[in-house]
Each structure stands twice: as structure tokens, then as C-alpha cells.
Coordinates of C-alpha atoms in Angstrom, one line a residue:
X1 CA 0.0 0.0 0.0
X2 CA 1.4 3.4 -1.0
X3 CA 2.2 5.7 2.0
X4 CA 1.5 9.3 1.3
X5 CA 2.8 12.0 3.7
X6 CA 1.7 15.6 3.4
X7 CA 3.6 18.3 5.2
X8 CA 1.3 21.3 5.6
X9 CA -2.4 21.2 6.4
X10 CA -3.4 24.6 5.0
X11 CA -5.5 25.3 2.0
X12 CA -3.2 23.4 -0.4
X13 CA -2.5 20.4 1.9
X14 CA -6.1 19.9 3.0
X15 CA -7.3 20.1 -0.6
X16 CA -4.8 17.5 -1.7
X17 CA -5.8 15.1 1.0
X18 CA -9.5 15.4 0.1
X19 CA -8.7 15.1 -3.6
X20 CA -6.7 11.9 -2.9
X21 CA -9.5 10.4 -0.9
X22 CA -12.0 11.2 -3.6
X23 CA -9.8 9.0 -5.9
X24 CA -8.4 6.3 -3.6
X25 CA -10.2 5.1 -0.5
X26 CA -7.3 2.8 0.7
X27 CA -4.0 4.8 0.3
X28 CA -2.4 5.4 3.7
X29 CA -2.4 9.1 4.2
X30 CA -0.8 11.1 7.0
X31 CA -0.9 14.9 7.1
X32 CA 1.2 17.2 9.4
X33 CA 0.2 20.7 10.2
X34 CA 2.4 23.1 12.2
X35 CA -0.7 25.1 13.3
X36 CA -2.9 23.6 15.9
X37 CA -6.1 24.7 14.1
X38 CA -7.9 22.4 11.7
X39 CA -7.4 23.6 8.1
X40 CA -9.2 26.8 7.5
X41 CA -9.8 29.2 4.6
X42 CA -7.1 31.8 4.8
X43 CA -8.8 33.9 2.1
X44 CA -11.6 34.7 4.5
X45 CA -9.5 35.8 7.4
X46 CA -10.3 39.5 6.7
X47 CA -14.0 38.6 7.5
X48 CA -12.8 37.2 10.9
X49 CA -11.0 40.5 11.6
X50 CA -14.1 42.5 10.5
X51 CA -16.3 40.4 12.7
X52 CA -18.6 39.1 10.0
X53 CA -17.4 35.6 10.5
X54 CA -16.0 33.5 13.4
X55 CA -13.2 30.9 13.1
X56 CA -15.6 28.0 12.8
X57 CA -17.1 29.5 9.7
X58 CA -13.8 29.5 7.8
X59 CA -13.0 25.9 8.6
X60 CA -12.3 23.8 5.5
X61 CA -12.6 20.3 7.0
X62 CA -14.4 19.2 10.1
X63 CA -12.2 17.2 12.5
X64 CA -14.5 14.2 12.2
X65 CA -13.7 14.1 8.4
X66 CA -10.3 12.7 9.0
X67 CA -11.5 9.7 11.1
X68 CA -14.4 9.1 8.7
X69 CA -12.0 8.9 5.8
X70 CA -9.2 7.0 7.4
X71 CA -6.7 9.9 7.3
X72 CA -4.2 10.4 10.1
X73 CA -4.0 14.1 10.9
X74 CA -1.3 15.6 13.1
X75 CA -2.2 19.2 13.9
X76 CA 0.3 21.2 15.9
X77 CA 3.1 18.8 14.9
X78 CA 6.1 20.4 13.1
X79 CA 8.2 18.5 10.6
X80 CA 11.8 19.5 11.1
X81 CA 13.6 17.3 8.6
X82 CA 13.3 15.1 5.5
X83 CA 15.4 12.0 5.4
X84 CA 15.4 11.3 1.7
X85 CA 17.8 8.3 2.0
X86 CA 15.3 6.3 4.1
X87 CA 12.3 8.2 2.9
X88 CA 10.9 9.4 6.2
X89 CA 10.1 12.8 7.7
X90 CA 11.3 13.7 11.2
X91 CA 9.1 15.7 13.6
X92 CA 10.1 18.2 16.4
X93 CA 9.5 15.5 19.0
X94 CA 11.8 13.1 17.3
X95 CA 9.1 11.0 15.7
X96 CA 9.6 9.5 12.2
X97 CA 7.0 8.9 9.6
X98 CA 8.0 6.8 6.5
X99 CA 6.7 7.7 3.1
X100 CA 6.6 6.4 -0.5
X101 CA 5.3 9.7 -1.7
X102 CA 5.9 13.1 0.0
X103 CA 4.1 16.3 -0.8
X104 CA 5.3 19.6 0.6
X105 CA 2.5 22.1 1.1
X106 CA 4.3 24.4 3.6
X107 CA 2.9 27.6 2.3
X108 CA 4.2 31.0 3.0
X109 CA 5.2 33.1 6.0
X110 CA 4.7 36.8 6.7
X111 CA 7.5 39.1 5.9
X112 CA 8.6 41.2 9.0
X113 CA 10.5 44.3 8.0
X114 CA 13.9 44.8 9.8
X115 CA 12.8 47.9 11.7
X116 CA 13.3 48.6 15.4
X117 CA 10.2 47.6 17.4
X118 CA 8.8 45.2 14.9
X119 CA 8.2 42.7 17.7
X120 CA 5.6 45.0 19.0
X121 CA 3.4 44.6 15.9
X122 CA 1.2 41.8 14.8
X123 CA 1.4 40.1 11.4
X124 CA -1.7 39.3 9.4
X125 CA -1.3 35.8 8.0
X126 CA -2.8 33.1 10.3
X127 CA -5.9 32.5 12.4
X128 CA -3.7 33.0 15.5
X129 CA -2.7 36.4 14.1
X130 CA -6.4 37.2 13.8
X131 CA -7.0 36.2 17.4
X132 CA -4.1 38.5 18.5
X133 CA -5.4 41.4 16.3
X134 CA -9.0 41.0 17.7
X135 CA -7.7 40.9 21.3
X136 CA -5.7 44.1 20.8
X137 CA -8.5 45.8 18.9
X138 CA -10.8 45.5 22.0
X139 CA -8.8 48.1 23.9
X140 CA -7.0 50.0 21.1
X141 CA -7.9 53.6 20.4
X142 CA -6.5 53.4 16.8
X143 CA -4.7 51.1 14.4
X144 CA -1.9 51.4 11.9
X145 CA -1.6 48.9 9.1
X146 CA 1.8 48.7 7.4
X147 CA 1.5 47.5 3.8
X148 CA -1.0 48.5 1.2
X149 CA -1.1 45.2 -0.8
X150 CA -4.1 42.9 -0.9
X151 CA -3.8 41.7 2.7
X152 CA -3.1 45.2 4.1
X153 CA -6.2 46.7 2.4
X154 CA -8.3 43.8 3.7
X155 CA -6.9 44.2 7.3
X156 CA -7.4 47.9 7.3
X157 CA -11.0 47.7 6.0
X158 CA -11.8 45.0 8.6
X159 CA -10.5 47.1 11.5
X160 CA -12.3 50.2 10.3
X161 CA -15.5 48.2 10.2
X162 CA -15.0 47.6 13.9
X163 CA -15.1 51.4 14.5
X164 CA -11.3 51.9 14.9
X165 CA -9.6 54.9 13.4
X166 CA -7.2 53.2 10.9
X167 CA -4.2 54.6 9.0
X168 CA -2.9 52.5 6.1
X169 CA 0.8 53.1 5.3
X170 CA 2.3 51.9 2.0
X171 CA 5.9 52.2 0.6
X172 CA 4.9 52.3 -3.1
X173 CA 3.3 55.2 -4.8
X174 CA -0.2 53.7 -4.8
X175 CA -2.1 50.8 -3.2
X176 CA -1.9 47.3 -4.6
X177 CA 0.6 48.3 -7.2
X178 CA 1.1 44.8 -8.4
X179 CA -2.5 44.5 -9.5
X180 CA -3.6 48.1 -10.1
X181 CA -2.4 51.0 -12.1
X182 CA -1.9 54.4 -10.4
X183 CA -5.4 55.7 -11.2
X184 CA -7.1 52.6 -9.9
X185 CA -4.9 52.8 -6.7
X186 CA -6.1 56.4 -6.2
X187 CA -9.8 55.5 -6.6
X188 CA -9.3 52.6 -4.1
X189 CA -7.7 54.9 -1.6
X190 CA -10.6 57.4 -1.9
X191 CA -13.0 54.6 -1.4
X192 CA -11.2 53.5 1.7
X193 CA -11.2 57.0 3.0
X194 CA -15.0 57.1 2.8
X195 CA -15.0 53.8 4.9
X196 CA -12.8 55.2 7.7
X197 CA -9.3 54.3 6.5
X198 CA -6.8 57.1 6.1
X199 CA -4.2 56.2 3.5
X200 CA -0.6 57.3 3.2
X201 CA 1.5 56.1 0.2
X202 CA 5.2 56.6 -0.6
X203 CA 6.2 56.5 3.1
X204 CA 8.9 54.5 4.9
X205 CA 8.4 53.2 8.4
X206 CA 11.5 53.6 10.5
X207 CA 10.4 52.5 13.9
X208 CA 7.5 50.9 15.6
X209 CA 6.8 52.2 19.1
X210 CA 4.3 51.4 21.9
X211 CA 1.7 53.8 20.6
X212 CA 2.3 54.0 16.9
X213 CA 5.0 54.3 14.3
X214 CA 7.7 56.8 13.2
X215 CA 8.2 57.6 9.6
X216 CA 11.3 58.6 7.8
X217 CA 11.6 62.3 8.3
X218 CA 10.4 62.0 11.9
X219 CA 6.6 62.2 11.5
X220 CA 4.7 60.0 14.0
X221 CA 1.5 58.1 13.3
X222 CA -0.6 57.2 16.4
X223 CA -2.0 53.7 16.8
X224 CA -2.1 51.3 19.8
X225 CA -2.4 48.4 17.4
X226 CA 0.2 48.0 14.6
X227 CA -0.5 45.3 12.0
X228 CA 2.2 44.2 9.5
X229 CA 1.0 43.2 6.1
X230 CA 4.3 43.6 4.2
X231 CA 4.0 40.5 2.0
X232 CA 4.8 36.9 2.3
X233 CA 7.7 34.6 1.4
X234 CA 7.5 30.8 0.6
X235 CA 8.5 28.5 3.4
X236 CA 11.3 26.5 1.8
X237 CA 13.8 25.8 4.6
X238 CA 12.7 22.2 5.0
X239 CA 13.2 21.5 1.3
X240 CA 16.5 23.4 1.1
X241 CA 17.9 21.5 4.1
X242 CA 17.0 18.2 2.4
X243 CA 19.0 19.2 -0.7
X244 CA 16.0 19.8 -3.0
X245 CA 16.3 22.6 -5.6
X246 CA 15.1 25.9 -4.2
X247 CA 15.0 29.3 -5.8
X248 CA 12.2 31.7 -4.7
X249 CA 10.2 28.5 -4.0
X250 CA 10.7 24.8 -4.2
X251 CA 11.3 24.2 -7.9
X252 CA 8.8 21.7 -9.5
X253 CA 8.1 20.5 -13.1
X254 CA 4.7 20.1 -14.8
X255 CA 3.9 17.1 -12.5
X256 CA 4.6 19.4 -9.5
X257 CA 7.5 17.0 -8.8
X258 CA 10.8 18.2 -7.4
X259 CA 14.2 17.0 -8.4
X260 CA 13.5 14.0 -6.1
X261 CA 10.9 11.9 -7.9
X262 CA 9.3 10.8 -4.6
X263 CA 8.8 14.4 -3.5
X264 CA 6.2 16.9 -4.8
X265 CA 5.4 20.5 -3.8
X266 CA 2.2 22.5 -4.2
X267 CA 0.7 25.8 -3.3
X268 CA 2.6 28.9 -2.2
X269 CA 5.8 27.1 -1.4
X270 CA 6.1 25.8 -5.0
X271 CA 7.8 27.5 -8.0
X272 CA 6.5 26.3 -11.3
X273 CA 8.1 27.6 -14.5
X274 CA 9.7 30.5 -12.6
X275 CA 6.4 31.5 -10.9
X276 CA 5.3 31.3 -7.3
X277 CA 1.5 31.7 -7.1
X278 CA 0.1 33.4 -4.1
X279 CA -3.6 32.7 -4.7
X280 CA -5.8 29.8 -3.8
X281 CA -7.0 28.7 -7.3
X282 CA -3.6 27.7 -8.6
X283 CA -2.9 25.7 -5.4
X284 CA -6.1 23.8 -5.8
X285 CA -5.4 23.1 -9.4
X286 CA -2.0 21.8 -8.5
X287 CA -3.5 19.6 -5.8
X288 CA -5.8 18.0 -8.3
X289 CA -2.9 17.2 -10.6
X290 CA -0.8 15.6 -7.9
X291 CA -3.8 13.6 -6.6
X292 CA -4.4 12.3 -10.2
X293 CA -0.7 11.3 -10.4
X294 CA -0.1 9.7 -7.0
X295 CA -3.4 7.7 -7.1
X296 CA -3.0 6.7 -10.7
X297 CA -6.4 8.2 -11.6
X298 CA -4.8 10.1 -14.5
X299 CA -1.1 9.5 -15.1
X300 CA -1.2 12.1 -17.9
X301 CA -2.2 14.9 -15.6
X302 CA 0.0 18.0 -15.9
X303 CA -0.1 21.5 -14.5
X304 CA 0.5 24.2 -17.2
X305 CA 0.2 27.3 -15.1
X306 CA -2.7 29.6 -14.1
X307 CA -4.2 32.8 -15.4
X308 CA -4.8 34.8 -12.2
X309 CA -7.8 36.8 -11.2
X310 CA -7.4 38.7 -8.0
X311 CA -10.5 39.5 -5.9
X312 CA -10.5 41.8 -2.9
X313 CA -12.5 40.5 0.0
X314 CA -13.5 43.6 1.9
X315 CA -16.9 44.9 2.9
X316 CA -18.3 47.6 0.7
X317 CA -15.3 47.4 -1.7
X318 CA -15.7 45.5 -5.0
X319 CA -12.5 44.9 -6.8
X320 CA -11.3 42.4 -9.4
X321 CA -8.0 42.6 -11.4
X322 CA -6.5 40.2 -13.9
X323 CA -3.6 39.9 -16.2
X324 CA -1.4 42.7 -17.6
X325 CA -3.1 45.7 -15.9
X326 CA -0.2 48.1 -16.3
X327 CA 0.0 48.2 -20.1
X328 CA -0.6 51.6 -21.7
X329 CA -1.9 52.8 -25.1
X330 CA 1.7 52.5 -26.4
X331 CA 1.6 48.7 -25.9
X332 CA -2.0 47.7 -26.4
X333 CA -5.6 48.9 -26.9
X334 CA -6.8 50.3 -23.6
X335 CA -10.4 51.1 -22.8
X336 CA -10.9 53.0 -19.6
X337 CA -13.7 54.6 -17.6
X338 CA -13.3 56.5 -14.3
X339 CA -15.8 58.1 -12.1
X340 CA -14.0 58.9 -8.9
X341 CA -16.9 60.5 -7.1
X342 CA -18.7 57.1 -7.2
X343 CA -15.5 55.1 -6.6
X344 CA -15.7 53.5 -10.0
X345 CA -12.8 52.6 -12.3
X346 CA -12.9 50.1 -15.2
X347 CA -10.0 49.3 -17.5
X348 CA -9.7 46.8 -20.3
X349 CA -6.3 45.9 -21.9
X350 CA -6.7 44.3 -25.3
X351 CA -3.9 42.9 -27.5
X352 CA -4.4 41.2 -30.9
X353 CA -8.2 41.2 -30.3
X354 CA -8.0 39.4 -27.0
X355 CA -8.3 40.5 -23.4
X356 CA -4.9 40.4 -21.6
X357 CA -5.8 42.5 -18.6
X358 CA -8.6 44.2 -16.7
X359 CA -9.4 46.2 -13.6
X360 CA -12.9 46.5 -12.2
X361 CA -13.3 48.7 -9.1
X362 CA -16.7 49.6 -7.8
X363 CA -19.6 48.0 -9.5
X364 CA -18.3 44.7 -11.0
X365 CA -21.3 43.4 -13.0
X366 CA -19.0 42.8 -15.9
X367 CA -16.6 40.6 -14.1
X368 CA -18.1 37.3 -15.2
X369 CA -17.9 38.1 -18.9
X370 CA -14.4 39.6 -18.6
X371 CA -13.1 36.6 -16.6
X372 CA -14.3 34.2 -19.2
X373 CA -12.7 36.2 -22.1
X374 CA -9.4 36.4 -20.1
X375 CA -9.4 32.8 -19.0
X376 CA -10.3 31.3 -22.4
X377 CA -8.4 33.8 -24.6
X378 CA -11.5 34.3 -26.6
X379 CA -11.9 37.1 -29.1
X380 CA -13.2 40.3 -27.6
X381 CA -16.5 41.6 -29.0
X382 CA -16.3 44.7 -31.2
X383 CA -18.6 46.6 -28.8
X384 CA -16.0 47.5 -26.1
X385 CA -18.5 49.8 -24.3
X386 CA -20.8 46.8 -23.9
X387 CA -18.1 45.0 -21.9
X388 CA -17.6 47.9 -19.5
X389 CA -21.4 48.5 -19.1
X390 CA -23.2 45.2 -19.6
X391 CA -26.5 46.6 -18.5
X392 CA -26.5 49.3 -21.2
X393 CA -25.6 47.3 -24.2
X394 CA -26.4 44.1 -26.1
X395 CA -23.1 42.4 -25.4
X396 CA -23.3 38.9 -24.0
X397 CA -23.5 39.1 -20.2
X398 CA -22.0 36.2 -18.4
X399 CA -23.8 37.2 -15.2
X400 CA -27.1 36.5 -16.9
X401 CA -27.8 32.7 -16.6
X402 CA -29.9 32.9 -19.8
X403 CA -27.0 34.1 -22.0
X404 CA -24.2 32.3 -20.2
X405 CA -22.9 29.2 -22.1
X406 CA -22.5 26.0 -20.1
X407 CA -18.7 26.2 -20.6
X408 CA -18.5 29.5 -18.8
X409 CA -16.4 29.3 -15.6
X410 CA -18.5 30.5 -12.7
X411 CA -16.2 29.6 -9.7
X412 CA -12.6 30.5 -10.6
X413 CA -11.2 29.1 -7.3
X414 CA -12.6 25.6 -8.0
X415 CA -12.8 25.7 -11.8
X416 CA -16.6 25.1 -11.7
X417 CA -18.6 25.8 -14.9
X418 CA -22.3 26.7 -15.4
X419 CA -22.7 23.3 -17.0
X420 CA -21.5 21.6 -13.9
X421 CA -23.9 23.6 -11.8
X422 CA -26.7 22.8 -14.1
X423 CA -25.9 19.0 -14.0
X424 CA -25.7 19.2 -10.2
X425 CA -29.1 20.9 -10.1
X426 CA -30.6 18.3 -12.4
X427 CA -29.2 15.6 -9.9
X428 CA -31.3 17.2 -7.1
X429 CA -29.2 20.1 -5.7
X430 CA -31.8 22.8 -5.2
X431 CA -29.9 25.5 -3.3
X432 CA -26.4 27.0 -3.1
X433 CA -25.3 24.8 -0.1
X434 CA -26.1 21.6 -2.0
X435 CA -24.3 22.9 -5.1
X436 CA -21.3 23.8 -2.9
X437 CA -21.2 20.4 -1.3
X438 CA -21.2 18.7 -4.7
X439 CA -18.9 21.0 -6.7
X440 CA -17.1 23.2 -4.1
X441 CA -18.3 26.3 -5.9
X442 CA -18.4 29.4 -3.5
X443 CA -16.0 27.7 -1.0
X444 CA -12.9 29.6 -2.1
X445 CA -13.0 33.4 -2.0
X446 CA -16.8 33.4 -2.1
X447 CA -17.0 36.0 -4.9
X448 CA -19.1 33.7 -7.1
X449 CA -21.9 33.1 -4.6
X450 CA -24.3 35.7 -6.2
X451 CA -23.7 34.1 -9.6
X452 CA -24.3 30.6 -8.3
X453 CA -27.5 31.8 -6.5
X454 CA -28.6 33.4 -9.8
X455 CA -28.1 30.2 -11.8
X456 CA -29.8 28.0 -9.2
X457 CA -32.7 30.4 -9.0
X458 CA -33.0 30.7 -12.7
X459 CA -33.1 26.9 -13.1
X460 CA -35.7 26.5 -10.4
X461 CA -37.8 29.2 -12.1
X462 CA -37.5 27.5 -15.5
X463 CA -38.8 24.2 -14.0
X464 CA -41.4 25.8 -11.7
X465 CA -39.9 24.4 -8.5
X466 CA -38.9 26.1 -5.3
X467 CA -35.3 26.9 -4.6

């Protein structure tokens, strides 16, 4: 019997275990997790900070699932070494677990900037971090969030939603500079201001004190609670110490296999074709490929890379960005609409008749159509305005179940199409929860929930049944 050991029980590791069990009921599976929590949805942690969800609501697998499926789970147990010669992992307490197949899903860790007083701050990466942030927020008179990327914006919005005065500090010239162009970053900052978040860009934090931070130049920003959201780095120490090839991440091929054929790596710790993916959808796609290979369900399975769609998960802020958002009119056809007073910014980047990038900030009714065009590389309709304003033109609207083709991808995180949802409905799933249980749609970032509800409601209406 094949012995599978998974190191890491986060979103990638937990998904791999469940994918393996869906294909093979008998394989011996052991999964180690450094955190004591059961696996949880890290994408939804901003909701925990905001108070709209509690830890139990972001849990991915119930503890009973492991026993019911014959999986040995070791939460709170850290793997400290890989003995490749004898094919076993070594744990912090000196235990050894032999493997035939080893999968590294060690994820990423928060980057802590080398500034004096950094130990006084709290990072925003784990459920334990959320607990610490919430404990401090109960007595804090104000908060400072350092880092204006995706996580920093989500943390700042969550804390502001609790009524705390929040200042968001960012080194770059505008927020979320990896995903947004300068104008979109400006509109986002203005949107956050209306929600109680004061934003400062182009600033350098030199010191973190007991009641705030000091910027380069001497200015002090008050805040009893300081949250660091300065990015993440892949956790690769275990792989490097074992002699596996490591660059930014653990280097893998299209099978997600390292230079040791018995060892795979998936998720945020893995580097595939020079890219380390920091979003959940690629990790889950990689987990499916490895599950196919190690169980023999599909020995031809390969991972070819992912086309990323970034969704911001923050109350009252709708944002989606995909592809090459920074290109200008010198490099491509750019279609843009901005209405700062309403917090709306939309941008399409088109090259050779195909969508290669897009930003939607504010009302995002067009996101379904644009995501399909981007993901499939399909030709862009001649009516560009219809893409930006789907309610005002006759362009095909993906968010309308009537016009959406069955091949349209509804849930990006789990690669679920409208056709799969229809088939699920025809098999008896009459509400979103039943569809989610069967397909996993809505269980990633949750951004597709409205679309799934619309499709289920439309199908019920067509057949004259109650949803």
C-alpha cells in the first residue's frame, strides 16, 4: 500500500488530502500541520477581523472528516527534517513517519521588516494572528496597518469596520501596485477614506513604538495596534535543508514534482516555470494534478500554469483585477472609464483582439464576462463599451444565466462551470449549499456566490420548482 505523507495542512495540503481520498479510499495518508487549528480558509480571514465571520465559519474540513475517511491528521506537529535516503520525515518531538510519496505544502510566512520595534506589531497571516489582532482591537484607540497590498487593504477595512480609526501606510506610490495602475490605486484609496481608512502612500516606516510608528523624516502616526501586512515569502527551509532545488520557491516540473521523484510540492511554497503563485485557485489546481498522479487516476495529468484573477475581499469594496493591468496605449488597446466621485474605475487591456488584462473597481457586474474572455483567450466583441457597461448594451452578459454558455467558468477558485452547476441541479441540488457540497463552488473566496445563486434560482424558475 502506498504511504502518502503531506507536510502542511493549510488550503493546499487539505485540498490535496481530500482530492486523494476522492480517488483512492485505501491509500495510507498522513498529514502534518504546524498550526494547531484544523485547516481553514485563509482567504476569508479578513472577515474574521471584520467580525462578519467567526473561526468555525472559515474551517475547510471538520475534525471528524479525517477519522471518517481514514486519514491520520497531526495538527500542531512540526516536521523538522526530511530523510530522503530512508524516505521518512522527522518531527520536532523526534518522531519519524516513513513515506513512499511526500508532498510539501508548507505555504508562506509573513515578511517582517527589519525595523526597530517590529516585535511590538502583529502580522496578518494566520488564524492565530487574527485572534491577536482582535484581542488588541478591543482596547486599542487606533490602528496602523503597514503594507497596502491585498492583505493590508483587507486588514485595514476589517479594523475600520469595527469602528477603529485606521491609518494604512504603503511604501509604493499607490495601493496594490502589483494588480492596479496608479489611477485605480487612487480610486481605491478614496473609497477606503469614505470607509474610515486614512491612506498614506510613498512612506517609509523607520520604527514601531508602543503607541504608533515613526516615519522617515520624523513624523509619528498614532496607533495602539500596529498590523504588519508587508508581503509573504515561501516556506522553503525544509526543502533546502533536504537538498532539494530551491529558488524563490521549491522548484517543480509540470507534474509538481521536485528533483527528487518521490517528493512533490504544491501551493505557495512551490515554484513552477519560474512563478510562485500566491492565490488559492492555482494551489487547488496543483493539488488535483498531484492527486491524479499519485493515485494513478490520471497519469497524464499536468499543471500548465494559471491565469490569475485577484478579488479583494473587503466589505463595501468591490475589486477584481486580472492579467497585464499596467500596459498603456503604447503597448495595447486600452479602454478605460473612471468616475472617482462614485468610486468606480474600469479598464480593459486588449492585444491582438484578445483581453490580456482588466481592472474593475466599484460596480463589478461585468466581471463574469471579462473573466471568461481572459481565461479562455476568446476574441473580444467589437462593442467595447458593452463589456464595460453590460447593463446598457447588447453584449453577451455572463452574469445572466440565460446568456451564459455551459462552458462559462463561474467559480474561478474551484474551476466550476455553469454546465457543472446545471448538472448538479438536475441531480437534485436545489440550493447553493447543495451545489457547494457537490462542486465546491463558493468555498474559495466566495466571490461567485451571487452568480451561483442566480443560476440555481433561474433553473428553479424555469422548471417551476422552489429553490
